[in-house]
């Protein structure tokens, strides 16, 4: 019997990097709501009392990016002045300019339908999608459980159940596997920003009783499961006031928690002509449908693209020895059933509509994205 432990982490909406991701995706959605054909590559940084919004945007939309950013920061909960970062008083600098014409010329989507579908990829790169049978959402268990905990942290903060909590926080879940099957939760780590008045003993007891126990399945925990809550004993200063934030710095949190490979491209702030986003969504869709159709217990799909070209450079399937057919057979069937041109992916998943801010926290895949079209298992049966 082979045993090992795998760990994944998640972060709350108040984490500095996620503050930036949410601002970028809300700006993207605001632009797309006026101009579905817009090309957007919006980056955001945040630090003590400052937010910087910069990048390339080509659009006819008129969006007040500063107002959008302040609204997002308010919704997250950074509203107390004098704490180093709040929605009303932080300085917001905006440096957005037009997309390079050398990039734009390869991804035009205007004209007859077939011409539109042949619009080129917005950049080169490789993307991975993954699915397995560890959870109902066909996601790896460590990242799904980690997201469940951070979502619960946000929930009990917002509804007043744990009024001492502040927006910043993290979770980490270690799952023990036997012969590649998850059997128990070995360790849970929670880092929760809090008011200075709460004592560490009370905080730890409240987090265990109001966050961990109601969230994680009791059958997966035993007397040897370890809980570590705020291991340093204090987490009062948090958010961008304590640690700078940057878009795209939580790409593993956004995807599979490190359980599957990652091509390196981030999602937030990018319209879907960037295959970092559309290609990764399609790769997940393909892998998930392979597993959902019973063709494998585990599946990873890699796609790669070149800037200005519509068809992928490569498509690779790996079922890690769990496939009911060969990987080559599955790959060939996927190519026969799906259009992998970026513009076709955008149409299939409605990626010109403004819904990206819905997944800018707690994962672009799995239960958090259950309403998104790329999470559907509606692919026609693969005829092989």
Coordinates of N, CA and C in Angstrom, one line a residue, residues 37 39 106-109 113-125 127 271-283 303-313 338-352 356:
X37 N -16.7 43.1 -27.4 CA -15.5 42.9 -28.3 C -14.3 43.5 -27.8
X39 N -10.8 44.4 -25.9 CA -9.5 43.6 -25.6 C -9.0 44.3 -24.4
X106 N -3.5 40.3 -35.0 CA -3.6 38.8 -35.1 C -4.9 38.3 -34.5
X107 N -5.7 39.1 -33.8 CA -6.8 38.6 -33.1 C -8.1 39.3 -33.4
X108 N -8.2 40.0 -34.6 CA -9.4 40.6 -34.9 C -10.6 39.6 -35.1
X109 N -11.8 40.0 -34.6 CA -12.9 39.1 -34.6 C -14.1 39.7 -35.4
X113 N -19.0 35.2 -40.2 CA -18.9 34.3 -39.0 C -17.7 33.4 -39.1
X114 N -17.4 32.8 -40.3 CA -16.2 32.0 -40.4 C -14.9 32.7 -40.1
X115 N -14.9 34.0 -40.6 CA -13.7 34.8 -40.4 C -13.6 35.1 -38.9
X116 N -14.7 35.3 -38.2 CA -14.6 35.6 -36.8 C -14.0 34.4 -36.0
X117 N -14.5 33.2 -36.4 CA -14.0 32.0 -35.7 C -12.5 31.7 -36.0
X118 N -12.0 32.3 -37.1 CA -10.6 32.1 -37.4 C -9.7 33.2 -36.8
X119 N -10.3 34.0 -35.9 CA -9.4 35.0 -35.2 C -8.3 34.3 -34.4
X120 N -7.1 34.9 -34.5 CA -6.0 34.2 -33.9 C -6.0 34.3 -32.4
X121 N -5.2 33.5 -31.7 CA -4.9 33.5 -30.3 C -4.2 34.8 -29.9
X122 N -4.6 35.4 -28.8 CA -4.0 36.6 -28.3 C -2.5 36.5 -27.8
X123 N -2.0 35.3 -27.7 CA -0.7 35.1 -27.3 C -0.3 33.7 -27.4
X124 N 1.0 33.4 -27.4 CA 1.4 32.0 -27.3 C 1.3 31.5 -25.9
X125 N 1.4 30.2 -25.7 CA 1.3 29.6 -24.4 C 0.7 28.2 -24.3
X127 N -1.7 25.6 -21.8 CA -2.7 25.6 -20.7 C -3.0 24.1 -20.4
X271 N -9.4 39.6 -21.0 CA -10.5 39.1 -21.8 C -10.1 37.8 -22.4
X272 N -11.1 37.0 -22.9 CA -10.9 35.6 -23.3 C -10.3 35.4 -24.6
X273 N -9.9 36.5 -25.3 CA -9.1 36.3 -26.5 C -7.7 35.9 -26.1
X274 N -7.4 36.1 -24.8 CA -6.1 35.6 -24.2 C -6.3 34.2 -23.9
X275 N -5.6 33.3 -24.6 CA -5.8 31.9 -24.4 C -5.4 31.4 -23.0
X276 N -4.6 32.2 -22.2 CA -4.4 31.9 -20.8 C -5.7 31.6 -20.1
X277 N -6.7 32.3 -20.5 CA -8.0 32.2 -19.9 C -8.9 31.2 -20.7
X278 N -9.2 31.5 -22.0 CA -10.1 30.6 -22.7 C -9.5 29.2 -22.9
X279 N -8.2 29.1 -23.2 CA -7.7 27.8 -23.3 C -7.7 26.9 -22.1
X280 N -7.5 27.6 -20.9 CA -7.5 26.9 -19.6 C -8.9 26.4 -19.3
X281 N -9.9 27.3 -19.7 CA -11.3 26.9 -19.4 C -11.7 25.7 -20.3
X282 N -11.2 25.7 -21.6 CA -11.6 24.6 -22.5 C -10.8 23.3 -22.0
X283 N -9.6 23.4 -21.6 CA -8.9 22.2 -21.2 C -9.6 21.6 -20.0
X303 N -3.3 22.0 -23.9 CA -3.5 22.7 -25.1 C -2.3 23.7 -25.3
X304 N -1.9 24.0 -26.5 CA -0.9 25.1 -26.7 C -1.3 25.9 -27.9
X305 N -1.0 27.2 -27.9 CA -1.3 28.1 -29.0 C -0.2 29.0 -29.4
X306 N -0.3 29.5 -30.6 CA 0.7 30.5 -31.0 C -0.1 31.8 -31.4
X307 N 0.5 33.0 -31.1 CA -0.1 34.2 -31.3 C -0.5 34.4 -32.8
X308 N -1.7 34.8 -33.0 CA -2.2 35.1 -34.3 C -2.7 33.9 -35.1
X309 N -2.6 32.7 -34.5 CA -3.1 31.5 -35.2 C -4.2 30.9 -34.4
X310 N -5.2 30.4 -35.1 CA -6.5 30.0 -34.5 C -6.4 28.6 -33.9
X311 N -5.9 27.7 -34.7 CA -5.8 26.3 -34.3 C -4.7 26.0 -33.3
X312 N -4.9 25.1 -32.3 CA -3.9 24.9 -31.3 C -2.7 24.2 -32.0
X313 N -1.5 24.5 -31.4 CA -0.3 23.9 -31.9 C -0.2 22.4 -31.4
X338 N -14.9 18.8 -30.7 CA -14.8 20.1 -30.2 C -14.0 21.0 -31.1
X339 N -14.4 22.3 -31.1 CA -13.7 23.3 -31.9 C -12.8 24.1 -30.9
X340 N -11.5 24.0 -31.1 CA -10.6 24.5 -30.1 C -10.0 25.9 -30.6
X341 N -10.6 26.5 -31.6 CA -10.2 27.8 -31.9 C -10.6 28.8 -30.8
X342 N -9.8 29.8 -30.4 CA -10.2 30.6 -29.3 C -11.5 31.3 -29.5
X343 N -11.8 31.8 -30.7 CA -13.1 32.5 -30.9 C -14.3 31.5 -30.7
X344 N -14.1 30.3 -31.1 CA -15.1 29.3 -31.0 C -15.3 28.9 -29.5
X345 N -14.2 28.9 -28.7 CA -14.3 28.6 -27.3 C -15.1 29.8 -26.6
X346 N -14.8 31.0 -27.1 CA -15.4 32.2 -26.5 C -16.9 32.1 -26.7
X347 N -17.3 31.7 -27.9 CA -18.8 31.5 -28.2 C -19.4 30.4 -27.4
X348 N -18.7 29.3 -27.3 CA -19.3 28.1 -26.6 C -19.5 28.4 -25.2
X349 N -18.6 29.1 -24.5 CA -18.7 29.4 -23.1 C -19.2 30.8 -22.8
X350 N -19.7 31.5 -23.8 CA -20.2 32.9 -23.6 C -19.2 33.8 -22.9
X351 N -18.0 33.8 -23.4 CA -16.9 34.5 -22.7 C -16.7 35.9 -23.1
X352 N -17.7 36.5 -23.8 CA -17.7 37.9 -24.0 C -18.7 38.6 -23.1
X356 N -16.9 37.3 -15.1 CA -15.6 36.8 -14.6 C -15.4 37.1 -13.2

